[in-house]
Every structure is written in C-alpha cells, then in structure tokens.
Amino acid sequence: MQRLKRSASRLALPIFDETQAVEALAKFVACEERFVPQKRGQALYLRPTMISTEPSFAMEIPNSALLYVIASPVAGLFTTGPKALSLEATSNYVRAWPGGMGALKAGGNYGPCFMPQVDAASRGFQQNLWLSGPRQALAEVGSMNLFVVMADPVTGKDELVTPPLDGTILPGIIRDSVLALARERLKDHLLISEREVTMDEVSRASDQGRLREVFGTGTAAVVLPVRSIGWDGRLVNCGLEEGNETGPLAKKLKDWIESIQYGDLQHEWSYLIPG
C-alpha cells in the first residue's frame, strides 16, 4: 500500500490512508473467503488500483479518485510453467529512463512492453531482459526484478547482485523480501549487493564458469529462474545444469518466501485476517 500511495502521489491522485486501505482489503478477503484457493502454488491475487473519477475532459489534477481492488484466484501465470525462462536482452526498446516513471506501479509502465515481448517471442524467447544506457546495464526481466549470482573473479566468493533503485527500477515487494532474507540468513556465505551489473559482465562470468544463477522476482512468479539470455548474436548460459529448472539459491529463496506466504512459518511480514 505504501508503494501504491507513492505512485498515486507522483500521478497527482488524491492521497488515501494506507492503514484504512489495508483493513478494508482484509475485510474484503474475509467476505470472499470462498475464492481463496487451498492448493499450494495457488493464491487469491489482489491488485489494489486507483483511477481518477474527476468528471472532466480537461488536462488537470483530479480532486476525486476511486480506490478499488481487482481480485482473482490464480495458479501459474507463465506458459512455461515451472521451467526456467529464456530471455532476449533488449536495448532497441526502452522500458524506463531517468526522471521517468519506471519506479512507479502504473499501468503506463506495462502496456508499452507487450509488443517487445511479442517481438522476442517470434525468435523463441519467453521474456525481455531490459538493458539500460550505453553500458547495457541490466534493468528488469519483463515486469519482474532481476537477480544475478556470480563468483568474484579474484576472491571466488559468490555475490548476489540486483540493480540499484535508481528511479528506473520498480521497488518490488519480492525484491525487498529476497534481499532481507538473504542478508538475514546468508550474509556469512554470500556477498549481497545492489549495484550496476552489465550484460558484458554477465557474459564474461558465464564464459569463465563463474555465473551461478540468474532469476527474476515478482508477485505472481515469486522467484523464476533463467536458463539463458540471447545477446549480441549469442546465447549466454546462466548456470543451470541440463535437466534442472532452478538453481539452489533460487529454490531456497522461493521456499522461504512461500513458507511465510502460506503460513507455515510465523513471521513479522504475515498479516493474519480475523476469522
């Protein structure tokens, strides 16, 4: 709700009370309990949404808005199911730019991404890997945040790295969860970084056998591994062994997050809805 409130503020929509909004959402779920799936891997997907209801065609800041929720039971949202993705590194289309709205949860960030995805699919790729700027820095995977695991060329220590929140990257909830859990439980074994990582760096790590894993994170997928990236006329292997659809870290992080989501593990992130 805090992210929705920040996005609404940037779009000049009226501000709402986030505590009241969460309480209303909880009451909604309690009323519609029959639509909450009981099987593992399924969920009641909730998407709070806000639109202007100003009765005018004028280009002006609205004084009224509607805050509502889109809800639907969901299972897997990707056609590849549990299989790792094949990405196409994309720099001829631009998803976000400095000073723009890439860090906001707004519909305008998603519509323009459909045609690039269709374009990538025509060459056999499931999603776009968005590249940013002349250095071809990694940005996002489709509509997901991105993580890379690779060994340092000098020390050999593994590093979990994700692009920094520079105003072009959406501050995803699962992204934050992965970073928090990794820093809490893996800091003695893994260097955890928010920094720029370029496609050239990832390609060199792959060629040298240092690229361990690549995966995306998002509300629907939670953690989704990547098998390969099409870039500069070649296919970059992302570390998965033949026959494996996920890496050890991606699996561990997904299991941890789902154990919290499904109530197997009591956690401060959990929100219990009164029966």
Coordinates of C-alpha atoms in Angstrom, one line a residue:
M1 CA 0.0 0.0 0.0
Q2 CA 2.9 2.3 0.7
R3 CA 4.1 1.8 -2.9
L4 CA 0.6 2.4 -4.3
K5 CA 0.4 5.6 -2.2
R6 CA 3.8 6.8 -3.6
S7 CA 2.7 6.1 -7.1
A8 CA -0.6 7.9 -6.6
S9 CA 1.2 10.9 -5.2
R10 CA 3.5 11.0 -8.3
L11 CA 0.5 10.9 -10.6
A12 CA -1.2 13.7 -8.6
L13 CA -4.0 11.5 -7.5
P14 CA -5.7 12.2 -4.1
I15 CA -3.8 10.6 -1.1
F16 CA -5.5 7.9 0.9
D17 CA -4.9 6.4 4.4
E18 CA -2.9 3.2 3.9
T19 CA -3.9 1.7 7.2
Q20 CA -7.6 2.0 6.4
A21 CA -6.9 0.6 3.0
V22 CA -5.2 -2.5 4.4
E23 CA -8.0 -3.0 6.9
A24 CA -10.6 -2.7 4.1
L25 CA -8.7 -5.2 2.0
A26 CA -8.6 -7.7 4.8
K27 CA -12.4 -7.3 5.3
F28 CA -12.8 -7.9 1.6
V29 CA -10.8 -11.1 1.7
A30 CA -12.7 -12.3 4.7
C31 CA -16.0 -11.7 2.9
E32 CA -14.8 -13.5 -0.3
E33 CA -13.0 -16.4 1.5
R34 CA -14.6 -18.9 -0.8
F35 CA -12.4 -17.7 -3.6
V36 CA -9.1 -18.3 -1.8
P37 CA -7.5 -21.4 -3.3
Q38 CA -6.4 -24.1 -0.9
K39 CA -3.7 -25.8 -3.1
R40 CA 0.0 -24.9 -2.8
G41 CA 1.1 -22.8 -5.7
Q42 CA -2.2 -21.1 -6.0
A43 CA -3.5 -17.8 -4.4
L44 CA -6.1 -15.1 -4.4
Y45 CA -4.3 -12.4 -6.4
L46 CA -5.1 -8.9 -5.1
R47 CA -4.2 -5.8 -7.1
P48 CA -5.3 -2.5 -5.4
T49 CA -5.9 0.0 -8.2
M50 CA -6.6 3.7 -8.3
I51 CA -8.1 5.8 -11.1
S52 CA -9.3 9.4 -11.4
T53 CA -13.0 10.0 -11.3
E54 CA -12.9 13.7 -12.0
P55 CA -15.9 14.5 -14.2
S56 CA -13.9 16.4 -16.8
F57 CA -12.1 16.0 -20.1
A58 CA -9.6 18.8 -19.1
M59 CA -6.0 18.1 -18.5
E60 CA -6.0 18.9 -14.8
I61 CA -5.1 17.5 -11.4
P62 CA -8.1 15.4 -10.2
N63 CA -9.9 16.1 -6.9
S64 CA -11.6 12.8 -6.8
A65 CA -10.5 9.2 -7.4
L66 CA -11.6 5.6 -7.0
L67 CA -9.5 3.2 -4.9
Y68 CA -10.6 -0.4 -5.6
V69 CA -9.2 -3.9 -5.8
I70 CA -9.0 -6.4 -8.7
A71 CA -9.1 -9.9 -7.3
S72 CA -8.9 -13.3 -8.9
P73 CA -7.8 -16.8 -8.0
V74 CA -4.6 -17.7 -9.8
A75 CA -2.3 -20.6 -10.4
G76 CA 0.8 -20.3 -12.6
L77 CA 0.9 -17.2 -14.8
F78 CA 3.6 -18.2 -17.2
T79 CA 3.2 -20.5 -20.2
T80 CA 6.5 -22.3 -19.4
G81 CA 5.1 -23.4 -16.1
P82 CA 7.9 -24.3 -13.7
K83 CA 10.5 -24.3 -16.4
A84 CA 13.3 -21.7 -16.5
L85 CA 13.0 -18.8 -18.9
S86 CA 14.9 -17.9 -22.0
L87 CA 15.4 -14.2 -22.2
E88 CA 16.3 -11.8 -25.0
A89 CA 18.4 -8.9 -24.0
T90 CA 16.6 -5.8 -25.3
S91 CA 18.1 -2.4 -25.9
N92 CA 16.2 -1.3 -29.0
Y93 CA 13.1 -0.7 -26.9
V94 CA 13.2 1.4 -23.7
R95 CA 11.2 0.4 -20.6
A96 CA 12.2 3.3 -18.4
W97 CA 14.5 6.3 -18.3
P98 CA 16.0 8.7 -15.7
G99 CA 13.4 11.1 -14.4
G100 CA 10.6 8.9 -15.8
M101 CA 8.1 6.6 -14.1
G102 CA 9.9 3.3 -14.1
A103 CA 9.9 3.1 -10.3
L104 CA 6.1 3.5 -10.1
K105 CA 3.4 0.9 -10.1
A106 CA 1.5 2.5 -13.0
G107 CA -0.3 1.0 -16.0
G108 CA 1.7 3.1 -18.4
N109 CA 4.8 1.1 -17.5
Y110 CA 3.3 -2.1 -18.7
G111 CA 1.3 -1.5 -21.9
P112 CA 4.4 -0.5 -24.0
C113 CA 6.1 -3.7 -23.0
F114 CA 3.7 -6.1 -24.8
M115 CA 5.0 -5.5 -28.4
P116 CA 8.6 -6.0 -27.4
Q117 CA 7.7 -9.3 -25.7
V118 CA 5.8 -10.4 -28.9
D119 CA 8.9 -9.4 -30.9
A120 CA 11.1 -11.5 -28.6
A121 CA 8.7 -14.4 -28.7
S122 CA 8.9 -14.5 -32.5
R123 CA 12.6 -15.5 -32.0
G124 CA 11.8 -18.2 -29.4
F125 CA 12.3 -16.2 -26.2
Q126 CA 9.8 -16.0 -23.3
Q127 CA 10.6 -12.6 -21.9
N128 CA 12.7 -9.4 -22.5
L129 CA 15.7 -8.6 -20.4
W130 CA 15.6 -4.8 -20.4
L131 CA 19.0 -3.2 -20.8
S132 CA 19.7 0.4 -19.8
G133 CA 22.0 3.0 -21.3
P134 CA 25.1 2.7 -23.5
R135 CA 26.8 0.4 -20.9
Q136 CA 23.9 -2.0 -21.4
A137 CA 23.2 -2.3 -17.7
L138 CA 20.7 -4.9 -16.6
A139 CA 17.4 -3.5 -15.5
E140 CA 14.3 -5.8 -15.2
V141 CA 13.0 -9.1 -16.6
G142 CA 9.7 -8.4 -18.3
S143 CA 7.8 -6.9 -15.4
M144 CA 10.0 -8.6 -12.7
N145 CA 13.0 -7.5 -10.8
L146 CA 16.3 -9.2 -11.6
F147 CA 19.0 -11.0 -9.6
V148 CA 22.3 -12.5 -10.7
V149 CA 24.5 -14.8 -8.7
M150 CA 28.2 -15.0 -9.8
A151 CA 31.6 -15.6 -8.3
D152 CA 34.1 -12.8 -7.8
P153 CA 37.0 -13.3 -10.3
V154 CA 39.6 -12.6 -7.6
T155 CA 38.2 -14.0 -4.3
G156 CA 35.9 -16.7 -5.7
K157 CA 33.2 -15.7 -3.3
D158 CA 29.7 -15.8 -4.6
E159 CA 27.8 -12.5 -4.9
L160 CA 24.0 -12.0 -5.1
V161 CA 23.5 -8.7 -7.1
T162 CA 20.5 -6.8 -8.2
P163 CA 20.3 -3.4 -10.0
P164 CA 20.0 -0.5 -7.6
L165 CA 16.8 1.5 -7.2
D166 CA 17.9 4.5 -9.3
G167 CA 14.5 5.7 -10.3
T168 CA 14.1 3.4 -13.3
I169 CA 13.7 0.2 -11.3
L170 CA 10.4 -0.8 -9.6
P171 CA 10.9 -1.4 -5.9
G172 CA 9.3 -4.8 -5.9
I173 CA 8.0 -6.4 -2.7
I174 CA 9.5 -9.8 -3.5
R175 CA 12.8 -8.0 -4.4
D176 CA 12.8 -6.4 -0.9
S177 CA 11.9 -9.8 0.6
V178 CA 14.8 -11.6 -1.2
L179 CA 17.3 -9.0 -0.1
A180 CA 16.1 -9.0 3.5
L181 CA 16.1 -12.8 3.8
A182 CA 19.5 -13.1 2.1
R183 CA 21.0 -10.5 4.5
E184 CA 19.4 -12.2 7.5
R185 CA 20.3 -15.8 6.6
L186 CA 23.1 -15.9 4.1
K187 CA 25.4 -12.9 4.8
D188 CA 28.2 -15.2 6.1
H189 CA 28.3 -17.2 2.8
L190 CA 27.2 -14.6 0.2
L191 CA 28.1 -11.1 -0.7
I192 CA 24.8 -9.2 -1.2
S193 CA 24.9 -6.1 -3.5
E194 CA 22.7 -3.5 -5.0
R195 CA 24.8 -2.2 -7.9
E196 CA 25.0 -1.8 -11.6
V197 CA 25.7 -5.0 -13.4
T198 CA 26.2 -5.0 -17.2
M199 CA 25.5 -7.6 -19.9
D200 CA 29.2 -7.7 -20.7
E201 CA 30.0 -8.6 -17.1
V202 CA 27.4 -11.4 -17.0
S203 CA 28.6 -12.7 -20.4
R204 CA 32.2 -12.8 -19.1
A205 CA 31.1 -14.6 -15.9
S206 CA 29.3 -17.2 -18.0
D207 CA 32.3 -17.8 -20.3
Q208 CA 34.6 -18.2 -17.3
G209 CA 32.2 -20.6 -15.4
R210 CA 31.5 -18.0 -12.7
L211 CA 27.8 -17.4 -13.4
R212 CA 25.9 -19.4 -10.9
E213 CA 22.3 -18.3 -11.3
V214 CA 20.0 -15.7 -12.8
F215 CA 16.4 -15.3 -11.7
G216 CA 13.5 -12.8 -11.7
T217 CA 11.3 -12.0 -8.8
G218 CA 7.7 -10.7 -8.7
T219 CA 4.3 -11.1 -7.0
A220 CA 3.0 -13.7 -9.4
A221 CA 6.1 -15.8 -10.0
V222 CA 7.8 -15.2 -6.6
V223 CA 11.1 -16.5 -7.9
L224 CA 11.5 -17.5 -11.6
P225 CA 14.9 -18.9 -12.8
V226 CA 16.5 -18.0 -16.1
R227 CA 18.3 -20.6 -18.3
S228 CA 19.8 -18.4 -21.0
I229 CA 20.0 -14.9 -22.4
G230 CA 20.1 -14.1 -26.1
W231 CA 22.5 -11.2 -26.5
D232 CA 24.7 -9.8 -29.3
G233 CA 24.1 -12.8 -31.6
R234 CA 24.9 -15.5 -29.0
L235 CA 23.2 -17.4 -26.2
V236 CA 24.6 -16.8 -22.7
N237 CA 24.2 -19.8 -20.4
C238 CA 23.0 -18.7 -17.0
G239 CA 24.5 -21.6 -14.9
L240 CA 21.6 -24.1 -14.8
E241 CA 22.7 -27.7 -15.4
E242 CA 20.9 -29.7 -18.1
G243 CA 17.7 -31.0 -16.8
N244 CA 17.5 -28.6 -13.8
E245 CA 14.9 -25.9 -14.0
T246 CA 16.1 -24.0 -10.9
G247 CA 19.3 -23.2 -9.1
P248 CA 19.9 -23.9 -5.4
L249 CA 19.6 -20.3 -4.2
A250 CA 16.5 -19.5 -6.3
K251 CA 14.8 -22.6 -4.8
K252 CA 15.9 -21.8 -1.3
L253 CA 14.6 -18.3 -1.5
K254 CA 11.3 -19.3 -3.1
D255 CA 10.8 -21.9 -0.4
W256 CA 11.5 -19.4 2.3
I257 CA 9.1 -16.8 0.9
E258 CA 6.3 -19.3 0.3
S259 CA 6.6 -20.7 3.8
I260 CA 5.8 -17.2 5.0
Q261 CA 3.1 -16.6 2.4
Y262 CA 1.3 -19.9 3.2
G263 CA 1.6 -19.5 7.0
D264 CA 4.0 -22.5 7.5
L265 CA 6.4 -20.1 9.3
Q266 CA 5.3 -17.3 11.6
H267 CA 6.9 -14.1 10.5
E268 CA 6.6 -10.4 11.1
W269 CA 5.6 -9.9 7.4
S270 CA 2.5 -12.0 7.9
Y271 CA -0.9 -10.3 8.1
L272 CA -3.5 -12.5 9.7
I273 CA -7.1 -11.9 8.7
P274 CA -9.5 -12.4 11.6
G275 CA -11.8 -15.3 11.1

